[in-house]
Amino acid sequence: MKPSLITLAIISLLLASTLPVPAIQTEPSIRLPDELVTMNAVYAAQSYFAITLSDVPTGYDITNGTYPGWCVQKTIHMTQHVNHTVLMYSSYDPSLPPTFQFEDWDKINYILNHKAGSRDSIQNAIWYYTDNILISTDKNATIMVNNAEQNGTGFIPQPGERCALPLQGVPTIQLSFIEFILPLPSILEGLVWYDTTTDGQQNDTEPGIPDIMVPLYNTDNRLIKTTTTNTQGYYSFTNITPAEYYL
């Protein structure tokens, strides 16, 4: 009698999460590269800058592309249409460079998520916190700052909301930051079963396998998480950032 060939099959599906926003808000965890990336800034209509990032490695939440950008230093000017090398940070990173260690990133992030008026008014509201400028003649900037003062203390953006990512020039350039929309968490789930027919399709006679460890890797071959199949052979990875993965 010939031994039968039993293969182990894994099928997975990436689904958008419908998890509710947690009652206790936690500071955003954003995967940003540690190395220098390239930025190029130009003035924009809907934001102070349109900042294009390039040379961003794969496997991070941030990717190459153009993002709304804002100025931190009113009296210093950015050289535009020129490539600059920068380091990226989360505005909630406790290791922010000293030049970015304002006490009011929570209120700036509140403003980014509760804008009113033109790009000039939004920029003035930001400068109110970064450069202490007067905004009494700008009605919309005053409204945004008043709202931030009333509601923005301790504000933490959640998935789907905007978060400021400061850009530190190396060598030094005008301080700026980009708006980044925090990705919605996703679920990666699937089934491990005995594929006795070796056709890659599960049928009623091919049971799931319990207690199988399933590793999850990103495209840089970095282990992200591990999990174990349940009694029916199903596994699930929750709260992962939408990206390319393999098992």
PDB file of C-alpha atoms in Angstrom:
ATOM      1  CA  MET A   1       0.000   0.000   0.000  1.00  0.00           C
ATOM      2  CA  LYS A   2       1.412   3.339  -1.026  1.00  0.00           C
ATOM      3  CA  PRO A   3       1.550   6.012   1.656  1.00  0.00           C
ATOM      4  CA  SER A   4      -0.867   8.829   0.897  1.00  0.00           C
ATOM      5  CA  LEU A   5       0.534  12.315   0.410  1.00  0.00           C
ATOM      6  CA  ILE A   6      -0.878  14.783   2.890  1.00  0.00           C
ATOM      7  CA  THR A   7      -0.158  18.462   2.307  1.00  0.00           C
ATOM      8  CA  LEU A   8      -0.737  21.301   4.707  1.00  0.00           C
ATOM      9  CA  ALA A   9      -2.696  24.136   3.130  1.00  0.00           C
ATOM     10  CA  ILE A  10      -3.148  27.654   4.376  1.00  0.00           C
ATOM     11  CA  ILE A  11      -5.647  30.109   2.981  1.00  0.00           C
ATOM     12  CA  SER A  12      -5.921  33.685   4.183  1.00  0.00           C
ATOM     13  CA  LEU A  13      -7.960  36.776   3.524  1.00  0.00           C
ATOM     14  CA  LEU A  14      -7.316  40.406   4.428  1.00  0.00           C
ATOM     15  CA  LEU A  15     -10.493  42.086   5.596  1.00  0.00           C
ATOM     16  CA  ALA A  16     -11.228  45.647   6.714  1.00  0.00           C
ATOM     17  CA  SER A  17     -11.720  45.762  10.443  1.00  0.00           C
ATOM     18  CA  THR A  18     -15.023  46.843  11.926  1.00  0.00           C
ATOM     19  CA  LEU A  19     -13.633  47.115  15.430  1.00  0.00           C
ATOM     20  CA  PRO A  20     -15.028  50.117  17.347  1.00  0.00           C
ATOM     21  CA  VAL A  21     -12.751  52.885  18.554  1.00  0.00           C
ATOM     22  CA  PRO A  22     -11.569  51.832  21.998  1.00  0.00           C
ATOM     23  CA  ALA A  23     -12.869  53.712  24.999  1.00  0.00           C
ATOM     24  CA  ILE A  24      -9.325  54.310  26.237  1.00  0.00           C
ATOM     25  CA  GLN A  25      -7.313  56.126  23.601  1.00  0.00           C
ATOM     26  CA  THR A  26      -3.679  55.211  23.203  1.00  0.00           C
ATOM     27  CA  GLU A  27      -0.951  57.171  21.497  1.00  0.00           C
ATOM     28  CA  PRO A  28      -0.660  56.233  17.831  1.00  0.00           C
ATOM     29  CA  SER A  29       1.934  53.607  16.959  1.00  0.00           C
ATOM     30  CA  ILE A  30       3.273  54.542  13.525  1.00  0.00           C
ATOM     31  CA  ARG A  31       5.933  52.517  11.755  1.00  0.00           C
ATOM     32  CA  LEU A  32       8.425  55.099  10.440  1.00  0.00           C
ATOM     33  CA  PRO A  33      11.894  54.500   8.990  1.00  0.00           C
ATOM     34  CA  ASP A  34      14.873  55.372  11.156  1.00  0.00           C
ATOM     35  CA  GLU A  35      16.988  56.349   8.166  1.00  0.00           C
ATOM     36  CA  LEU A  36      17.003  59.540   6.113  1.00  0.00           C
ATOM     37  CA  VAL A  37      14.405  59.969   3.376  1.00  0.00           C
ATOM     38  CA  THR A  38      14.058  62.635   0.698  1.00  0.00           C
ATOM     39  CA  MET A  39      11.497  65.441   0.706  1.00  0.00           C
ATOM     40  CA  ASN A  40      10.657  68.184  -1.767  1.00  0.00           C
ATOM     41  CA  ALA A  41       8.325  71.030  -0.760  1.00  0.00           C
ATOM     42  CA  VAL A  42       6.302  73.500  -2.818  1.00  0.00           C
ATOM     43  CA  TYR A  43       3.564  75.935  -1.828  1.00  0.00           C
ATOM     44  CA  ALA A  44       0.053  74.486  -2.141  1.00  0.00           C
ATOM     45  CA  ALA A  45      -3.544  75.709  -2.297  1.00  0.00           C
ATOM     46  CA  GLN A  46      -5.154  73.564   0.418  1.00  0.00           C
ATOM     47  CA  SER A  47      -2.144  73.323   2.748  1.00  0.00           C
ATOM     48  CA  TYR A  48       0.903  75.508   3.299  1.00  0.00           C
ATOM     49  CA  PHE A  49       3.132  73.013   1.486  1.00  0.00           C
ATOM     50  CA  ALA A  50       2.690  70.013  -0.724  1.00  0.00           C
ATOM     51  CA  ILE A  51       5.528  67.797   0.481  1.00  0.00           C
ATOM     52  CA  THR A  52       6.638  64.906  -1.682  1.00  0.00           C
ATOM     53  CA  LEU A  53       8.507  62.071   0.015  1.00  0.00           C
ATOM     54  CA  SER A  54      10.768  59.657  -1.838  1.00  0.00           C
ATOM     55  CA  ASP A  55      13.377  57.023  -0.953  1.00  0.00           C
ATOM     56  CA  VAL A  56      11.038  55.672   1.755  1.00  0.00           C
ATOM     57  CA  PRO A  57      11.821  51.958   2.245  1.00  0.00           C
ATOM     58  CA  THR A  58       9.016  49.432   2.019  1.00  0.00           C
ATOM     59  CA  GLY A  59       7.500  47.845   5.089  1.00  0.00           C
ATOM     60  CA  TYR A  60       6.467  51.065   6.876  1.00  0.00           C
ATOM     61  CA  ASP A  61       3.160  52.845   7.382  1.00  0.00           C
ATOM     62  CA  ILE A  62       4.430  55.904   5.498  1.00  0.00           C
ATOM     63  CA  THR A  63       5.103  55.497   1.776  1.00  0.00           C
ATOM     64  CA  ASN A  64       6.481  57.523  -1.104  1.00  0.00           C
ATOM     65  CA  GLY A  65       3.985  60.167  -2.206  1.00  0.00           C
ATOM     66  CA  THR A  66       2.769  63.731  -1.720  1.00  0.00           C
ATOM     67  CA  TYR A  67       1.293  64.859   1.605  1.00  0.00           C
ATOM     68  CA  PRO A  68      -0.217  68.102   2.972  1.00  0.00           C
ATOM     69  CA  GLY A  69       2.536  69.953   4.807  1.00  0.00           C
ATOM     70  CA  TRP A  70       2.634  72.805   7.298  1.00  0.00           C
ATOM     71  CA  CYS A  71       5.244  75.290   8.464  1.00  0.00           C
ATOM     72  CA  VAL A  72       6.516  75.443  12.049  1.00  0.00           C
ATOM     73  CA  GLN A  73       8.793  78.508  11.790  1.00  0.00           C
ATOM     74  CA  LYS A  74       7.065  81.577  10.330  1.00  0.00           C
ATOM     75  CA  THR A  75      10.208  83.695   9.931  1.00  0.00           C
ATOM     76  CA  ILE A  76      12.330  81.035   8.198  1.00  0.00           C
ATOM     77  CA  HIS A  77      11.729  80.075   4.586  1.00  0.00           C
ATOM     78  CA  MET A  78      11.919  76.664   2.946  1.00  0.00           C
ATOM     79  CA  THR A  79      13.955  76.320  -0.227  1.00  0.00           C
ATOM     80  CA  GLN A  80      11.408  74.908  -2.627  1.00  0.00           C
ATOM     81  CA  HIS A  81      11.720  72.583  -5.644  1.00  0.00           C
ATOM     82  CA  VAL A  82      14.909  71.224  -4.056  1.00  0.00           C
ATOM     83  CA  ASN A  83      15.464  67.808  -2.511  1.00  0.00           C
ATOM     84  CA  HIS A  84      16.176  67.780   1.224  1.00  0.00           C
ATOM     85  CA  THR A  85      17.086  64.796   3.389  1.00  0.00           C
ATOM     86  CA  VAL A  86      14.992  64.457   6.540  1.00  0.00           C
ATOM     87  CA  LEU A  87      14.244  62.211   9.477  1.00  0.00           C
ATOM     88  CA  MET A  88      10.579  61.549  10.261  1.00  0.00           C
ATOM     89  CA  TYR A  89       8.990  61.398  13.700  1.00  0.00           C
ATOM     90  CA  SER A  90       5.568  61.008  15.216  1.00  0.00           C
ATOM     91  CA  SER A  91       4.456  64.149  17.039  1.00  0.00           C
ATOM     92  CA  TYR A  92       3.764  61.821  19.999  1.00  0.00           C
ATOM     93  CA  ASP A  93       7.290  60.378  19.982  1.00  0.00           C
ATOM     94  CA  PRO A  94       8.963  61.041  23.362  1.00  0.00           C
ATOM     95  CA  SER A  95      12.291  61.140  21.493  1.00  0.00           C
ATOM     96  CA  LEU A  96      11.351  64.127  19.337  1.00  0.00           C
ATOM     97  CA  PRO A  97      14.322  66.427  18.619  1.00  0.00           C
ATOM     98  CA  PRO A  98      14.447  69.397  21.033  1.00  0.00           C
ATOM     99  CA  THR A  99      13.406  71.804  18.262  1.00  0.00           C
ATOM    100  CA  PHE A 100      10.076  69.956  17.997  1.00  0.00           C
ATOM    101  CA  GLN A 101       9.370  69.439  21.676  1.00  0.00           C
ATOM    102  CA  PHE A 102       6.378  71.743  21.968  1.00  0.00           C
ATOM    103  CA  GLU A 103       3.850  71.229  24.691  1.00  0.00           C
ATOM    104  CA  ASP A 104       0.945  71.677  22.282  1.00  0.00           C
ATOM    105  CA  TRP A 105       1.152  68.879  19.700  1.00  0.00           C
ATOM    106  CA  ASP A 106      -2.144  67.593  21.060  1.00  0.00           C
ATOM    107  CA  LYS A 107      -3.828  70.882  20.160  1.00  0.00           C
ATOM    108  CA  ILE A 108      -2.102  71.107  16.773  1.00  0.00           C
ATOM    109  CA  ASN A 109      -3.341  67.601  15.992  1.00  0.00           C
ATOM    110  CA  TYR A 110      -6.810  68.627  17.154  1.00  0.00           C
ATOM    111  CA  ILE A 111      -6.714  71.536  14.681  1.00  0.00           C
ATOM    112  CA  LEU A 112      -5.622  69.226  11.835  1.00  0.00           C
ATOM    113  CA  ASN A 113      -8.757  67.177  12.485  1.00  0.00           C
ATOM    114  CA  HIS A 114     -11.095  70.153  13.019  1.00  0.00           C
ATOM    115  CA  LYS A 115     -10.118  72.658  10.333  1.00  0.00           C
ATOM    116  CA  ALA A 116     -12.031  75.835   9.540  1.00  0.00           C
ATOM    117  CA  GLY A 117     -11.482  78.360   6.795  1.00  0.00           C
ATOM    118  CA  SER A 118      -8.619  78.759   4.362  1.00  0.00           C
ATOM    119  CA  ARG A 119      -5.149  77.273   4.358  1.00  0.00           C
ATOM    120  CA  ASP A 120      -3.853  80.628   5.654  1.00  0.00           C
ATOM    121  CA  SER A 121      -6.162  80.468   8.674  1.00  0.00           C
ATOM    122  CA  ILE A 122      -5.115  76.890   9.412  1.00  0.00           C
ATOM    123  CA  GLN A 123      -1.463  77.872   9.148  1.00  0.00           C
ATOM    124  CA  ASN A 124      -1.999  80.874  11.429  1.00  0.00           C
ATOM    125  CA  ALA A 125      -3.637  78.639  14.036  1.00  0.00           C
ATOM    126  CA  ILE A 126      -0.605  76.341  13.893  1.00  0.00           C
ATOM    127  CA  TRP A 127       1.802  79.287  14.168  1.00  0.00           C
ATOM    128  CA  TYR A 128      -0.136  80.462  17.226  1.00  0.00           C
ATOM    129  CA  TYR A 129       1.209  77.375  18.998  1.00  0.00           C
ATOM    130  CA  THR A 130       4.635  77.112  17.357  1.00  0.00           C
ATOM    131  CA  ASP A 131       5.583  80.790  16.987  1.00  0.00           C
ATOM    132  CA  ASN A 132       3.194  82.554  19.402  1.00  0.00           C
ATOM    133  CA  ILE A 133       1.804  84.832  16.670  1.00  0.00           C
ATOM    134  CA  LEU A 134      -1.237  87.080  17.144  1.00  0.00           C
ATOM    135  CA  ILE A 135      -4.383  85.789  15.430  1.00  0.00           C
ATOM    136  CA  SER A 136      -7.027  88.250  16.661  1.00  0.00           C
ATOM    137  CA  THR A 137      -7.622  89.557  13.121  1.00  0.00           C
ATOM    138  CA  ASP A 138      -8.123  86.051  11.678  1.00  0.00           C
ATOM    139  CA  LYS A 139     -11.634  84.924  12.627  1.00  0.00           C
ATOM    140  CA  ASN A 140     -11.279  81.298  11.560  1.00  0.00           C
ATOM    141  CA  ALA A 141      -7.853  80.890  13.158  1.00  0.00           C
ATOM    142  CA  THR A 142      -9.301  82.285  16.380  1.00  0.00           C
ATOM    143  CA  ILE A 143     -12.203  79.809  16.214  1.00  0.00           C
ATOM    144  CA  MET A 144      -9.826  76.879  15.693  1.00  0.00           C
ATOM    145  CA  VAL A 145      -7.541  77.917  18.544  1.00  0.00           C
ATOM    146  CA  ASN A 146     -10.470  78.491  20.908  1.00  0.00           C
ATOM    147  CA  ASN A 147     -11.855  75.053  20.049  1.00  0.00           C
ATOM    148  CA  ALA A 148      -8.426  73.487  20.548  1.00  0.00           C
ATOM    149  CA  GLU A 149      -8.065  75.201  23.917  1.00  0.00           C
ATOM    150  CA  GLN A 150     -11.468  73.896  25.007  1.00  0.00           C
ATOM    151  CA  ASN A 151     -11.297  70.395  23.539  1.00  0.00           C
ATOM    152  CA  GLY A 152      -7.761  69.636  22.397  1.00  0.00           C
ATOM    153  CA  THR A 153      -5.895  69.035  25.641  1.00  0.00           C
ATOM    154  CA  GLY A 154      -4.732  65.428  25.569  1.00  0.00           C
ATOM    155  CA  PHE A 155      -6.172  64.869  22.092  1.00  0.00           C
ATOM    156  CA  ILE A 156      -4.880  61.694  20.436  1.00  0.00           C
ATOM    157  CA  PRO A 157      -5.830  60.970  16.817  1.00  0.00           C
ATOM    158  CA  GLN A 158      -7.295  57.532  16.190  1.00  0.00           C
ATOM    159  CA  PRO A 159      -7.232  55.336  13.062  1.00  0.00           C
ATOM    160  CA  GLY A 160      -8.673  57.268  10.125  1.00  0.00           C
ATOM    161  CA  GLU A 161      -7.718  60.648  11.647  1.00  0.00           C
ATOM    162  CA  ARG A 162      -4.830  62.979  10.844  1.00  0.00           C
ATOM    163  CA  CYS A 163      -1.569  62.955  12.772  1.00  0.00           C
ATOM    164  CA  ALA A 164       1.324  65.417  12.455  1.00  0.00           C
ATOM    165  CA  LEU A 165       4.670  63.874  11.497  1.00  0.00           C
ATOM    166  CA  PRO A 166       7.533  66.352  12.076  1.00  0.00           C
ATOM    167  CA  LEU A 167      10.373  66.408   9.527  1.00  0.00           C
ATOM    168  CA  GLN A 168      13.883  67.135  10.817  1.00  0.00           C
ATOM    169  CA  GLY A 169      16.221  68.315   8.068  1.00  0.00           C
ATOM    170  CA  VAL A 170      19.749  66.896   7.901  1.00  0.00           C
ATOM    171  CA  PRO A 171      21.383  69.372   7.432  1.00  0.00           C
ATOM    172  CA  THR A 172      19.014  71.816   9.144  1.00  0.00           C
ATOM    173  CA  ILE A 173      16.152  73.331   7.143  1.00  0.00           C
ATOM    174  CA  GLN A 174      12.952  75.156   8.077  1.00  0.00           C
ATOM    175  CA  LEU A 175      10.969  73.023  10.525  1.00  0.00           C
ATOM    176  CA  SER A 176       7.854  71.516   8.999  1.00  0.00           C
ATOM    177  CA  PHE A 177       5.521  68.565   9.339  1.00  0.00           C
ATOM    178  CA  ILE A 178       3.192  66.541   7.167  1.00  0.00           C
ATOM    179  CA  GLU A 179      -0.348  65.329   7.785  1.00  0.00           C
ATOM    180  CA  PHE A 180      -0.591  61.549   7.848  1.00  0.00           C
ATOM    181  CA  ILE A 181      -3.910  59.704   8.028  1.00  0.00           C
ATOM    182  CA  LEU A 182      -3.537  56.893  10.535  1.00  0.00           C
ATOM    183  CA  PRO A 183      -4.383  53.597   8.816  1.00  0.00           C
ATOM    184  CA  LEU A 184      -7.427  51.633   9.849  1.00  0.00           C
ATOM    185  CA  PRO A 185      -6.579  48.326  11.523  1.00  0.00           C
ATOM    186  CA  SER A 186      -7.315  45.156   9.567  1.00  0.00           C
ATOM    187  CA  ILE A 187      -7.816  41.472  10.191  1.00  0.00           C
ATOM    188  CA  LEU A 188      -5.836  38.743   8.465  1.00  0.00           C
ATOM    189  CA  GLU A 189      -7.500  35.402   8.917  1.00  0.00           C
ATOM    190  CA  GLY A 190      -7.533  31.965   7.368  1.00  0.00           C
ATOM    191  CA  LEU A 191      -7.573  28.210   7.808  1.00  0.00           C
ATOM    192  CA  VAL A 192      -4.953  25.466   8.077  1.00  0.00           C
ATOM    193  CA  TRP A 193      -6.199  22.065   6.867  1.00  0.00           C
ATOM    194  CA  TYR A 194      -5.062  18.684   5.562  1.00  0.00           C
ATOM    195  CA  ASP A 195      -5.212  18.987   1.773  1.00  0.00           C
ATOM    196  CA  THR A 196      -5.487  15.242   1.069  1.00  0.00           C
ATOM    197  CA  THR A 197      -6.494  15.874  -2.555  1.00  0.00           C
ATOM    198  CA  THR A 198      -3.578  18.315  -3.111  1.00  0.00           C
ATOM    199  CA  ASP A 199      -5.841  20.661  -5.072  1.00  0.00           C
ATOM    200  CA  GLY A 200      -5.556  23.708  -2.802  1.00  0.00           C
ATOM    201  CA  GLN A 201      -9.303  23.627  -2.101  1.00  0.00           C
ATOM    202  CA  GLN A 202     -10.828  22.496   1.183  1.00  0.00           C
ATOM    203  CA  ASN A 203     -13.723  20.048   1.064  1.00  0.00           C
ATOM    204  CA  ASP A 204     -15.879  18.390   3.703  1.00  0.00           C
ATOM    205  CA  THR A 205     -13.501  15.461   4.164  1.00  0.00           C
ATOM    206  CA  GLU A 206     -10.454  17.643   4.840  1.00  0.00           C
ATOM    207  CA  PRO A 207     -10.484  18.790   8.485  1.00  0.00           C
ATOM    208  CA  GLY A 208      -8.809  21.862   9.906  1.00  0.00           C
ATOM    209  CA  ILE A 209      -5.728  21.345  12.066  1.00  0.00           C
ATOM    210  CA  PRO A 210      -5.607  22.755  15.611  1.00  0.00           C
ATOM    211  CA  ASP A 211      -2.576  24.089  17.476  1.00  0.00           C
ATOM    212  CA  ILE A 212      -0.513  24.998  14.395  1.00  0.00           C
ATOM    213  CA  MET A 213       1.718  28.049  14.868  1.00  0.00           C
ATOM    214  CA  VAL A 214       1.256  30.557  12.022  1.00  0.00           C
ATOM    215  CA  PRO A 215       3.906  33.292  11.574  1.00  0.00           C
ATOM    216  CA  LEU A 216       3.205  36.580   9.793  1.00  0.00           C
ATOM    217  CA  TYR A 217       6.031  38.339   7.898  1.00  0.00           C
ATOM    218  CA  ASN A 218       6.228  41.625   6.014  1.00  0.00           C
ATOM    219  CA  THR A 219       7.876  42.023   2.625  1.00  0.00           C
ATOM    220  CA  ASP A 220      11.229  42.732   4.312  1.00  0.00           C
ATOM    221  CA  ASN A 221      11.120  39.240   5.844  1.00  0.00           C
ATOM    222  CA  ARG A 222      10.585  40.724   9.300  1.00  0.00           C
ATOM    223  CA  LEU A 223       8.454  38.681  11.691  1.00  0.00           C
ATOM    224  CA  ILE A 224       5.423  40.787  12.663  1.00  0.00           C
ATOM    225  CA  LYS A 225       3.333  38.421  14.782  1.00  0.00           C
ATOM    226  CA  THR A 226       2.630  34.768  15.453  1.00  0.00           C
ATOM    227  CA  THR A 227      -0.611  33.057  16.354  1.00  0.00           C
ATOM    228  CA  THR A 228      -1.953  29.510  16.765  1.00  0.00           C
ATOM    229  CA  THR A 229      -4.897  27.854  15.034  1.00  0.00           C
ATOM    230  CA  ASN A 230      -7.985  27.118  17.113  1.00  0.00           C
ATOM    231  CA  THR A 231      -9.688  23.744  17.525  1.00  0.00           C
ATOM    232  CA  GLN A 232     -11.128  23.983  13.995  1.00  0.00           C
ATOM    233  CA  GLY A 233      -7.892  25.089  12.333  1.00  0.00           C
ATOM    234  CA  TYR A 234      -8.758  28.777  11.989  1.00  0.00           C
ATOM    235  CA  TYR A 235      -6.299  31.574  12.807  1.00  0.00           C
ATOM    236  CA  SER A 236      -6.624  35.345  12.982  1.00  0.00           C
ATOM    237  CA  PHE A 237      -4.268  38.335  13.207  1.00  0.00           C
ATOM    238  CA  THR A 238      -6.093  41.441  14.450  1.00  0.00           C
ATOM    239  CA  ASN A 239      -5.198  45.135  14.507  1.00  0.00           C
ATOM    240  CA  ILE A 240      -2.566  44.923  11.779  1.00  0.00           C
ATOM    241  CA  THR A 241      -1.801  47.775   9.417  1.00  0.00           C
ATOM    242  CA  PRO A 242      -2.973  47.231   5.811  1.00  0.00           C
ATOM    243  CA  ALA A 243       0.116  46.199   3.837  1.00  0.00           C
ATOM    244  CA  GLU A 244       1.636  43.259   2.000  1.00  0.00           C
ATOM    245  CA  TYR A 245       2.339  40.205   4.164  1.00  0.00           C
ATOM    246  CA  TYR A 246       3.125  36.565   3.754  1.00  0.00           C
ATOM    247  CA  LEU A 247       2.781  33.526   6.025  1.00  0.00           C
TER     248      LEU A 247
END
